[in-house]
Coordinates of C-alpha atoms and ligand atoms in Angstrom, one line a residue:
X1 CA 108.1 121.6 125.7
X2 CA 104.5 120.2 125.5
X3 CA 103.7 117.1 123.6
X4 CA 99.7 117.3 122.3
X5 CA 98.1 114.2 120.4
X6 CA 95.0 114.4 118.5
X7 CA 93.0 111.8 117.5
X8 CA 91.3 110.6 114.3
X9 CA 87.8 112.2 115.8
X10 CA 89.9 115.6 115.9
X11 CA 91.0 115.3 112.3
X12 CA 87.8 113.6 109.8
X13 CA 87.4 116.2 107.6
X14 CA 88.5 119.2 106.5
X15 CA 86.9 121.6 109.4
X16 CA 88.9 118.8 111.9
X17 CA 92.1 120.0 110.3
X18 CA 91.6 123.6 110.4
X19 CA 90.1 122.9 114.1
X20 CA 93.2 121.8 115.0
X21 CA 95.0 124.3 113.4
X22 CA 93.2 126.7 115.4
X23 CA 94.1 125.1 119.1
X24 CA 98.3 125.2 117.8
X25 CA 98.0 128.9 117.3
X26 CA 96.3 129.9 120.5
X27 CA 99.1 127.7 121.7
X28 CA 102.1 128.3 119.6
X29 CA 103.9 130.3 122.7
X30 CA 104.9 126.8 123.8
X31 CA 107.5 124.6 121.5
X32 CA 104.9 121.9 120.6
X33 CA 105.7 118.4 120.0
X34 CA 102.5 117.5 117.9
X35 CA 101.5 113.5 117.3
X36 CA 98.8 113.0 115.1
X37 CA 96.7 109.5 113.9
X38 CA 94.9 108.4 111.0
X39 CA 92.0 110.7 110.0
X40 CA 88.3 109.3 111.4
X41 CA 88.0 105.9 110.7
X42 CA 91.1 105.3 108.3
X43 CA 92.2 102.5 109.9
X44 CA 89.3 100.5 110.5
X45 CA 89.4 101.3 106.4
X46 CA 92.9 100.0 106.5
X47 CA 92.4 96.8 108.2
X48 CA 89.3 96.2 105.3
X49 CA 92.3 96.7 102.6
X50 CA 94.5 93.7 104.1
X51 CA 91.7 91.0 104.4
X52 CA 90.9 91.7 101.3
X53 CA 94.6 91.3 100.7
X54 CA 95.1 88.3 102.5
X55 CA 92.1 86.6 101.0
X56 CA 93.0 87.7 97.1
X57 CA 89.4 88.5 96.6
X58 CA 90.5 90.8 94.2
X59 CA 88.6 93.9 96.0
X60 CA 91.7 95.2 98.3
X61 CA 92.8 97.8 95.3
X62 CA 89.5 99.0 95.2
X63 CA 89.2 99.8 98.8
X64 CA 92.4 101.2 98.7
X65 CA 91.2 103.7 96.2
X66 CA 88.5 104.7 97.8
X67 CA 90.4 105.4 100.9
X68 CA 92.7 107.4 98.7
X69 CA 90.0 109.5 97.3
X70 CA 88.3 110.4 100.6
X71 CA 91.8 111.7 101.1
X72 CA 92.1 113.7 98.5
X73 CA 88.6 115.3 98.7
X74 CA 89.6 116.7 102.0
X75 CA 93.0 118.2 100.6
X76 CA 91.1 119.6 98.0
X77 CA 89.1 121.8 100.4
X78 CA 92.1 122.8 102.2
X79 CA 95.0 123.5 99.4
X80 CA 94.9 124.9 96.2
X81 CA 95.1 122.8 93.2
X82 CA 98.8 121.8 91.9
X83 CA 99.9 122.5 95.9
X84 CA 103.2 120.1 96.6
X85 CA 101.3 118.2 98.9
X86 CA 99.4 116.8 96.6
X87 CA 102.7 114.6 95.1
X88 CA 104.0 113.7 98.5
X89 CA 100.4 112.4 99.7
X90 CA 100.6 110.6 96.0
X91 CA 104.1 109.3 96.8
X92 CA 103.3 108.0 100.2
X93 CA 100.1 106.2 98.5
X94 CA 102.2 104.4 96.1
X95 CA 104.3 102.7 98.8
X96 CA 100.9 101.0 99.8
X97 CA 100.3 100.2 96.0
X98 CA 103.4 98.5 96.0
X99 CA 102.7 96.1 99.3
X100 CA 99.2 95.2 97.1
X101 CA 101.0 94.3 93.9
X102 CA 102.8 91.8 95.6
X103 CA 101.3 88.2 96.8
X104 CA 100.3 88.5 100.7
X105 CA 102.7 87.5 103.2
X106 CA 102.7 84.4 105.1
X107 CA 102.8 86.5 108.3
X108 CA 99.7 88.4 108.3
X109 CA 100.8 90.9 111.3
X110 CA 103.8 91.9 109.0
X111 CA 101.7 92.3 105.7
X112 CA 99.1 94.5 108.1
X113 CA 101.6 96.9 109.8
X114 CA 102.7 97.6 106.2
X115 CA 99.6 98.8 104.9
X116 CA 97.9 100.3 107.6
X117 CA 100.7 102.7 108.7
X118 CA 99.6 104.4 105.5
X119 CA 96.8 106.2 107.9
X120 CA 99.1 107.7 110.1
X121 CA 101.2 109.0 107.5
X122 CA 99.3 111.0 105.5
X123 CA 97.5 112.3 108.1
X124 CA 100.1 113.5 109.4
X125 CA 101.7 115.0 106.2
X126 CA 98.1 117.1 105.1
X127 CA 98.0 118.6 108.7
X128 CA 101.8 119.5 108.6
X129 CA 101.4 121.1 105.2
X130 CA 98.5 122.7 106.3
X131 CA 99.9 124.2 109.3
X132 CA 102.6 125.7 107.5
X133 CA 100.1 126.7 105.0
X134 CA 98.5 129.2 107.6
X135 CA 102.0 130.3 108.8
X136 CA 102.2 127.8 111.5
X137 CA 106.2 126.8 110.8
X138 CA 106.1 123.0 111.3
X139 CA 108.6 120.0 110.3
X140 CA 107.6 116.7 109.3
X141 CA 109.1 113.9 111.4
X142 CA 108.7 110.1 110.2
X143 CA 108.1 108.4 113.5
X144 CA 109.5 105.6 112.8
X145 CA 113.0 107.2 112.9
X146 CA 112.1 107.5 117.0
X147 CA 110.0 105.1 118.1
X148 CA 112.3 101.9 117.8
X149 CA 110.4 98.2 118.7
X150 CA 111.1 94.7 118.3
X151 CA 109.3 93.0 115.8
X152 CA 106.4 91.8 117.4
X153 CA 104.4 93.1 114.6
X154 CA 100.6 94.9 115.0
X155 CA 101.6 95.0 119.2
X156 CA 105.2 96.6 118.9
X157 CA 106.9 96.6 122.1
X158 CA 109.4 99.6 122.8
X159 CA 113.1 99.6 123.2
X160 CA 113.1 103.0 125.2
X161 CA 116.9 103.4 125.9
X162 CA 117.1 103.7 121.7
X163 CA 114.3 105.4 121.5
X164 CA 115.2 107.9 124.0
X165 CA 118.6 108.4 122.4
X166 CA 116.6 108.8 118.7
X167 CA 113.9 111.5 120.3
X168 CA 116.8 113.4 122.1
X169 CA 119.2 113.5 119.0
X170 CA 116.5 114.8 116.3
X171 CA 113.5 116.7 117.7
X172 CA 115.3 119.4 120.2
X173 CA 117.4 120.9 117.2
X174 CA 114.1 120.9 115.1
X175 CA 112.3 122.7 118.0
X176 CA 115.3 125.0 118.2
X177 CA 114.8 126.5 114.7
X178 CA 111.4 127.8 115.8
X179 CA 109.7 124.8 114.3
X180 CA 106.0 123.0 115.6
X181 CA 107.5 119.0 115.5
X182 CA 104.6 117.1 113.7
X183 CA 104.6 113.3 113.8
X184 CA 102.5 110.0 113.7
X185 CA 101.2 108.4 116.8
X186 CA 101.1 104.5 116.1
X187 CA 104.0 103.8 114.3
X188 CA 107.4 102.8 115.0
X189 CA 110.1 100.4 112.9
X190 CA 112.1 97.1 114.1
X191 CA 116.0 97.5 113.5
X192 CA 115.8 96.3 110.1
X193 CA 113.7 99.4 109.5
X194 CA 109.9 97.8 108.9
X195 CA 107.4 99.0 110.4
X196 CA 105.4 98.3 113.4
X197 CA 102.6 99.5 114.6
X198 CA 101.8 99.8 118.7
X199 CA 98.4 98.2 119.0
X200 CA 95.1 99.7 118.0
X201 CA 94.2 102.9 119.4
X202 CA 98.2 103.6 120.2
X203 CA 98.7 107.1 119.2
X204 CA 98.1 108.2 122.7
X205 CA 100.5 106.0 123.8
X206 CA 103.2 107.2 120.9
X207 CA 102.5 110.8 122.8
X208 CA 103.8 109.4 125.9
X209 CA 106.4 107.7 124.4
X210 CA 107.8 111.8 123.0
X211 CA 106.6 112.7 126.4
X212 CA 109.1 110.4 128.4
X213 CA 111.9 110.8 125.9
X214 CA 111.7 114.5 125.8
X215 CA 111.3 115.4 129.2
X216 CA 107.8 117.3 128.5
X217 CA 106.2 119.2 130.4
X218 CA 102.6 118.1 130.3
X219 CA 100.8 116.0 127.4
X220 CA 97.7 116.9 126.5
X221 CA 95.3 114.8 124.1
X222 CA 92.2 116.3 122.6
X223 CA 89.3 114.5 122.5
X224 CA 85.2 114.6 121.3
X225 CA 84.6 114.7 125.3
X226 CA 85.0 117.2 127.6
X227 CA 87.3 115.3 129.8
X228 CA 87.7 111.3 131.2
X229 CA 83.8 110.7 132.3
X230 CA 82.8 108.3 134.7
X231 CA 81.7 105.8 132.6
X232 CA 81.4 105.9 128.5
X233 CA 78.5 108.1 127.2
X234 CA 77.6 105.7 124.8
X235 CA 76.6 103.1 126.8
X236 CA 75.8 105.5 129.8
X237 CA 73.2 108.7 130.5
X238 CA 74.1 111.0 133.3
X239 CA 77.8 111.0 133.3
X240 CA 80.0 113.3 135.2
X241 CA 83.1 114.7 133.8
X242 CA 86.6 114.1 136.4
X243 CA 88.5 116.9 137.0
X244 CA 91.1 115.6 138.8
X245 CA 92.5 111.7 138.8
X246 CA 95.5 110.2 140.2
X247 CA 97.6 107.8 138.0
X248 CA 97.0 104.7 139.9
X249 CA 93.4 105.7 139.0
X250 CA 93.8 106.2 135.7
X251 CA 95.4 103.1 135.0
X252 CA 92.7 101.1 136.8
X253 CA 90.3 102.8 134.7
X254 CA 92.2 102.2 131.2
X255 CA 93.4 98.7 132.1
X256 CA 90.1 97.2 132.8
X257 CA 88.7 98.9 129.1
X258 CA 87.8 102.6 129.5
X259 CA 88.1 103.5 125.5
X260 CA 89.0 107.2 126.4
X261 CA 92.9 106.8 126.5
X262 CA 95.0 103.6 125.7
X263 CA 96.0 101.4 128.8
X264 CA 100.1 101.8 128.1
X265 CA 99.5 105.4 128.3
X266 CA 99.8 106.6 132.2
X267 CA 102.9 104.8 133.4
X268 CA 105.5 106.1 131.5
X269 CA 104.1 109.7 132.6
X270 CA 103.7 108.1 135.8
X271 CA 107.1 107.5 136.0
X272 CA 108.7 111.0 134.9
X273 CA 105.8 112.6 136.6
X274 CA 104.4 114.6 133.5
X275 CA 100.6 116.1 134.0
X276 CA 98.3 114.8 131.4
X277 CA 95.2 116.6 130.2
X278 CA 92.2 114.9 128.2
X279 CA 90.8 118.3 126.7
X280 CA 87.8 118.8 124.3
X281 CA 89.0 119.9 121.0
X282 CA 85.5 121.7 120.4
X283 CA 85.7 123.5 123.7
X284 CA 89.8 124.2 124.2
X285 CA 89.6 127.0 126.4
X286 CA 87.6 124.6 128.8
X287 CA 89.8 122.9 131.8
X288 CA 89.4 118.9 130.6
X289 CA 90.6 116.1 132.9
X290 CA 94.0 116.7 134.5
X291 CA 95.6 113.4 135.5
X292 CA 98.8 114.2 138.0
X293 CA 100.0 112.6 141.2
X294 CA 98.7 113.4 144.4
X295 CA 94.9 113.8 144.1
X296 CA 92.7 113.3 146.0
X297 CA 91.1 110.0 146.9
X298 CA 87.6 111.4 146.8
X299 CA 85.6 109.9 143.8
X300 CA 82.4 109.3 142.8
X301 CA 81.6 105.7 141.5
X302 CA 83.5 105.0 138.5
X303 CA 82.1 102.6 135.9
X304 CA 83.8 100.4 133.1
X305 CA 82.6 98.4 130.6
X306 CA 84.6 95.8 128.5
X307 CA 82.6 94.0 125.6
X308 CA 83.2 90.5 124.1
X309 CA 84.8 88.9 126.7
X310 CA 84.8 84.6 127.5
X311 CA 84.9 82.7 130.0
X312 CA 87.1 79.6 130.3
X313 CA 85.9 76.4 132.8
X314 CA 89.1 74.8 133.0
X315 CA 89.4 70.8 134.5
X316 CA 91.7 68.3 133.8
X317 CA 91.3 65.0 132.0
X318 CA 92.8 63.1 134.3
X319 CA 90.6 64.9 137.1
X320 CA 93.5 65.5 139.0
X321 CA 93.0 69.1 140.9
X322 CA 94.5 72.1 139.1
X323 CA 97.8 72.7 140.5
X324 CA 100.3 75.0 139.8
X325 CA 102.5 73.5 137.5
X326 CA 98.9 72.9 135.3
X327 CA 98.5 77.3 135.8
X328 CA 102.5 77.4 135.0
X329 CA 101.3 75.8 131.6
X330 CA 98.3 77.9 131.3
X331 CA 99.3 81.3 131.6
X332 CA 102.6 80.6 129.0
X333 CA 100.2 79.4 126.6
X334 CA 97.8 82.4 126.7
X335 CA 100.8 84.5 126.8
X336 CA 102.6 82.6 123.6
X337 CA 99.1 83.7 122.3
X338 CA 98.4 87.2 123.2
X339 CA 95.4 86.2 124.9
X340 CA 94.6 88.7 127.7
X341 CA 92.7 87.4 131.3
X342 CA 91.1 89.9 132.7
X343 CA 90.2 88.0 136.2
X344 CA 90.2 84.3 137.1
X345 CA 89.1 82.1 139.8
X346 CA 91.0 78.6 141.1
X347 CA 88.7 75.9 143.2
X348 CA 90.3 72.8 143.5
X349 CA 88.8 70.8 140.7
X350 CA 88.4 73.3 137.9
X351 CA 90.0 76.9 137.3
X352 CA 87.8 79.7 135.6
X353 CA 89.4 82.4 133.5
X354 CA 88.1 85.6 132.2
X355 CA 89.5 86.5 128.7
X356 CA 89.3 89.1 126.1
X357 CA 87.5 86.6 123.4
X358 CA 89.4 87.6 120.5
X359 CA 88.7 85.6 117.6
X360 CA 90.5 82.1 116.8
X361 CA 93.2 82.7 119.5
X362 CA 90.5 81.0 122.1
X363 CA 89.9 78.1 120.1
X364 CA 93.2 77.5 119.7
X365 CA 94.2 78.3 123.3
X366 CA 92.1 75.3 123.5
X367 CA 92.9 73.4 121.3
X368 CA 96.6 73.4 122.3
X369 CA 96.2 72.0 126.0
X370 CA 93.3 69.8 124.8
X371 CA 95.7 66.5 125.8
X372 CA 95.8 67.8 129.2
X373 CA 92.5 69.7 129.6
X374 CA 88.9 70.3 129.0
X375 CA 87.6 73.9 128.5
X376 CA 84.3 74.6 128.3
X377 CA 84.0 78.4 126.9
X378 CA 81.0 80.9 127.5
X379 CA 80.6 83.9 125.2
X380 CA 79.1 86.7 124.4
X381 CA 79.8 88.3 128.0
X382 CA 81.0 92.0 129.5
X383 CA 83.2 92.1 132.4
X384 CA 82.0 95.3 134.4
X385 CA 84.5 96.8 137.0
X386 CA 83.2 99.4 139.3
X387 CA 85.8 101.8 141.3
X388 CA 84.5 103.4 144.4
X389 CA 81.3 101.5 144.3
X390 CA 77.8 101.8 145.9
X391 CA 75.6 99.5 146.3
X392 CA 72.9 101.4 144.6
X393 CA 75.4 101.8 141.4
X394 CA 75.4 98.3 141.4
X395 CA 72.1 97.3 141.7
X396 CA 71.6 99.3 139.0
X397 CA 74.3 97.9 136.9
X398 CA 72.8 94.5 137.8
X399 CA 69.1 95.0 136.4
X400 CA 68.4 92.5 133.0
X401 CA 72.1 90.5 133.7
X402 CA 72.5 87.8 134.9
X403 CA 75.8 87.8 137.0
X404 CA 78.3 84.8 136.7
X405 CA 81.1 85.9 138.4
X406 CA 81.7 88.7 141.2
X407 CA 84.7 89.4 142.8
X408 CA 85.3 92.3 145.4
X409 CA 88.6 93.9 146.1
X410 CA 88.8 97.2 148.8
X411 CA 87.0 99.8 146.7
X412 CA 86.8 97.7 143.2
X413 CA 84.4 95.1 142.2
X414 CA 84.2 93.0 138.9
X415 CA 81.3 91.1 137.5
X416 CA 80.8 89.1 134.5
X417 CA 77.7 89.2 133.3
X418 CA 75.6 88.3 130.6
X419 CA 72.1 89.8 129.1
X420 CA 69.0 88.0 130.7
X421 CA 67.5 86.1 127.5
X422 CA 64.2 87.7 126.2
X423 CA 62.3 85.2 126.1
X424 CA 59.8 85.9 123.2
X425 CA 55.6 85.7 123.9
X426 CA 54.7 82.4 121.7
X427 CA 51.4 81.6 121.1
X428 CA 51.7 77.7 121.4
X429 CA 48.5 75.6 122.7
X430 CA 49.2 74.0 125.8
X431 CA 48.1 70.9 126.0
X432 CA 44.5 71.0 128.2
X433 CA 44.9 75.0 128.6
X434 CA 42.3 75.9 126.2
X435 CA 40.2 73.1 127.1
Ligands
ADP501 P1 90.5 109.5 119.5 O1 89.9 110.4 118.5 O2 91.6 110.1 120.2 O3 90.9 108.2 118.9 P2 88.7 107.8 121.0 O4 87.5 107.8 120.1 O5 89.6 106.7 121.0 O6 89.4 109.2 120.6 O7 88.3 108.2 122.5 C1 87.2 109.1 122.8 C2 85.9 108.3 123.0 O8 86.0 107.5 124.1 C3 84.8 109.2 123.4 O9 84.1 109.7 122.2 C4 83.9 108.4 124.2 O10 82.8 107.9 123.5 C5 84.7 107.2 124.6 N1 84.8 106.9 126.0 C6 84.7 105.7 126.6 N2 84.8 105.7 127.9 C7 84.9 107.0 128.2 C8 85.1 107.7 129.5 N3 85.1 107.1 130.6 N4 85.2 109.1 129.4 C9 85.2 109.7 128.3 N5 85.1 109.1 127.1 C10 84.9 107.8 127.0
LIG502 N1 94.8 105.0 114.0 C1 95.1 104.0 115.0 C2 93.8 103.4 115.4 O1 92.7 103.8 114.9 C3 95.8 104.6 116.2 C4 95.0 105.6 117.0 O2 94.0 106.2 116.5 O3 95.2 105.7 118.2 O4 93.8 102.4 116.0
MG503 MG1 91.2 106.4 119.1

């Protein structure tokens, strides 16, 4: 059994959904475990829906609609008028109506995995009825009768032993009757059956998940690239596509923010040993990235870039030096607080972190040790980590930043580093120059 994931790139319109259609058929020889996520940029749409929710500005029906309608515009060009689908896309829609007509919850997390699970599931129920449109014999699974997770809602984290007793019990008798097994990537539900969602950008994370559970053979995800690159083509010219990476690499890679797969997806393939493929769903027949075990060590300088990042110049009040029950405190309050540090420094006076600057959680990382601690916090940085590094690569990397923090470890080095101000031409008189 194979398990392939496509993402909302693969499926934004109509010609996405056929496209896919066409890469299950040349493949339909294999019993196909199929995970899908929300259609192009649902969920960023999604996400609109429950601030506007949350803040009762009155405009969170209205963007809800809207999101509905784009829906329905790409059913229209794929199934004729009055088809069932168009009830049980309705059906599912009315659940999220339902969240909206009822004053937001307290706990925003809970409100958001709600609503924005709506992506996921109708994407996944216009590409099932689609397949089956064409002849493609598919079934319908609700992911969240799988993927089981506590209830640490908008960042579920997996029970697998239930899990892997749900995937085993229902998808191998739905393979078994000849059926393609379409699902959502994303989603999962708590034991009182609400729903969670993984993190953002988790559906290639719910396709290792099936993966692991089911014993696959190899997971393939299709992509709008022609493999894993080293570096991201937006920010970068002159990338070369990877044919080959290890697992270790891969997870250094996706850890320290390479956007092309989700960081939680490698080690549960890791662990079974499944092959995955990053493939290009507008070039299928070509070879993509296969990342397996045992390859060789033989790369060529690997770049990635994480945006937004902080950096936090720890002392304490008392100017005592920062020992270890002070870090003990530390770490459990940016834990308690989902705050992610990316690389950190000690000296004896004062203890620099590096941290994902995700909005309000910084200030009030500060603010909570505040009777124990000053931090003074530096923004608007990028932490750039370079595997298998040259020094030319870096010099490049280095040109217009200016370079607060550099660490190197074997073959990978980390900078932070921030733009080098432009400093505009003014024309101000000088006192004496124009004399
Ligand atoms: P999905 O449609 O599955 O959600 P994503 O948009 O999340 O796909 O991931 C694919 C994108 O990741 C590519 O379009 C590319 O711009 C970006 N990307 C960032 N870093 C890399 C990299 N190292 N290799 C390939 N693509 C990358
Ligand atoms: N739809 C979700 C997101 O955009 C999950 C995913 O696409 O992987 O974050
Ligand atoms: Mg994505």
């Amino acid at each position: 059994m194979k398990v392939f994931k496509f993402g909302g790139a693969s499926l934004k319109d109509a010609a996405g959904v056929k496209n896919v259609a066409s890469i299950i058929e040349r493949f339909r020889q294999d019993p196909l475990v199929v995970i899908v996520s929300a259609m192009g940029k649902t969920t960023n749409a999604l996400e609109e829906v429950v601030a506007a929710h949350a803040k009762q500005n009155g405009e969170a029906q209205a963007l809800f609609d809207a999101l509905k309608e784009r829906h329905y515009a790409i059913m229209r060009e794929l199934f004729d008028e009055g088809d069932e689908i168009f009830n049980v896309v309705n059906d599912t829609f009315v659940e999220g109506d339902w969240v909206l007509e009822e004053p937001p919850s307290d706990n925003y997390d809970y409100m958001y995995d709600q609503i924005v699970c709506m992506g996921e599931l109708v994407s996944s129920r216009i590409t099932a009825a689609y397949l089956n449109s064409v002849g493609l014999k598919t079934q319908w699974l609700d992911a969240r009768d799988v993927v089981a997770t506590d209830n640490t809602y908008r960042e579920g984290w997996v029970i697998w032993d239930k899990t892997k007793a749900n995937a085993q019990r229902v998808v191998p008798p739905m393979l078994a009757e000849g059926n393609i097994v379409l699902t959502q990537g994303f989603i999962g539900s708590t034991s009182e059956n609400f729903t969670t969602t993984l993190g953002r950008e988790g559906s290639d994370y719910s396709g290792a998940i099936f993966s692991f559970c089911l014993d696959a053979e190899s997971m393939s995800i299709w992509k709008d690239v022609p493999g894993v690159l080293n570096a991201d083509p937006r920010i970068f010219d002159n990338t070369i596509k990877l044919d080959r990476l290890s697992y270790k690499e891969a997870i250094e890679m996706t850890y320290y923010g390479a956007q092309v797969i989700h960081p939680k997806t490698i080690k549960p393939l890791q662990n079974k040993n499944i092959p995955m493929y990053v493939k290009s769903f507008l070039d299928p027949a070509a070879p993509g990235t296969e990342i397996s075990s045992d390859v060789d060590d033989n790369y060529p300088p690997i770049v990635v870039v994480e945006k937004n990042q902080a950096l936090l110049h720890i002392s304490t009040l008392d100017y005592s030096f920062v020992a270890e029950h002070h870090m003990a405190r530390l770490f459990r309050k940016a834990a308690d607080l989902r705050i992610f540090v990316n690389m950190m420094q000690n000296g004896a006076i004062s203890f620099t972190i590096c941290v994902s600057n995700v909005q309000d959680r910084i200030e009030q990382f500060i603010n909570d040790i505040s009777d124990e601690f000053r931090a003074k916090k530096e923004t608007g940085l990028e932490l750039i980590t370079v595997r298998h590094y040259t020094q030319e690569t870096i010099d490049s990397l280095k040109k217009g930043k200016i370079v607060l923090f550099e660490e190197r470890i074997r073959n990978t080095m980390h900078m932070v580093v921030k733009n080098v101000p432009v400093i505009e031409r003014r024309e101000v008189e000088i006192a004496g120059s124009k004399a």
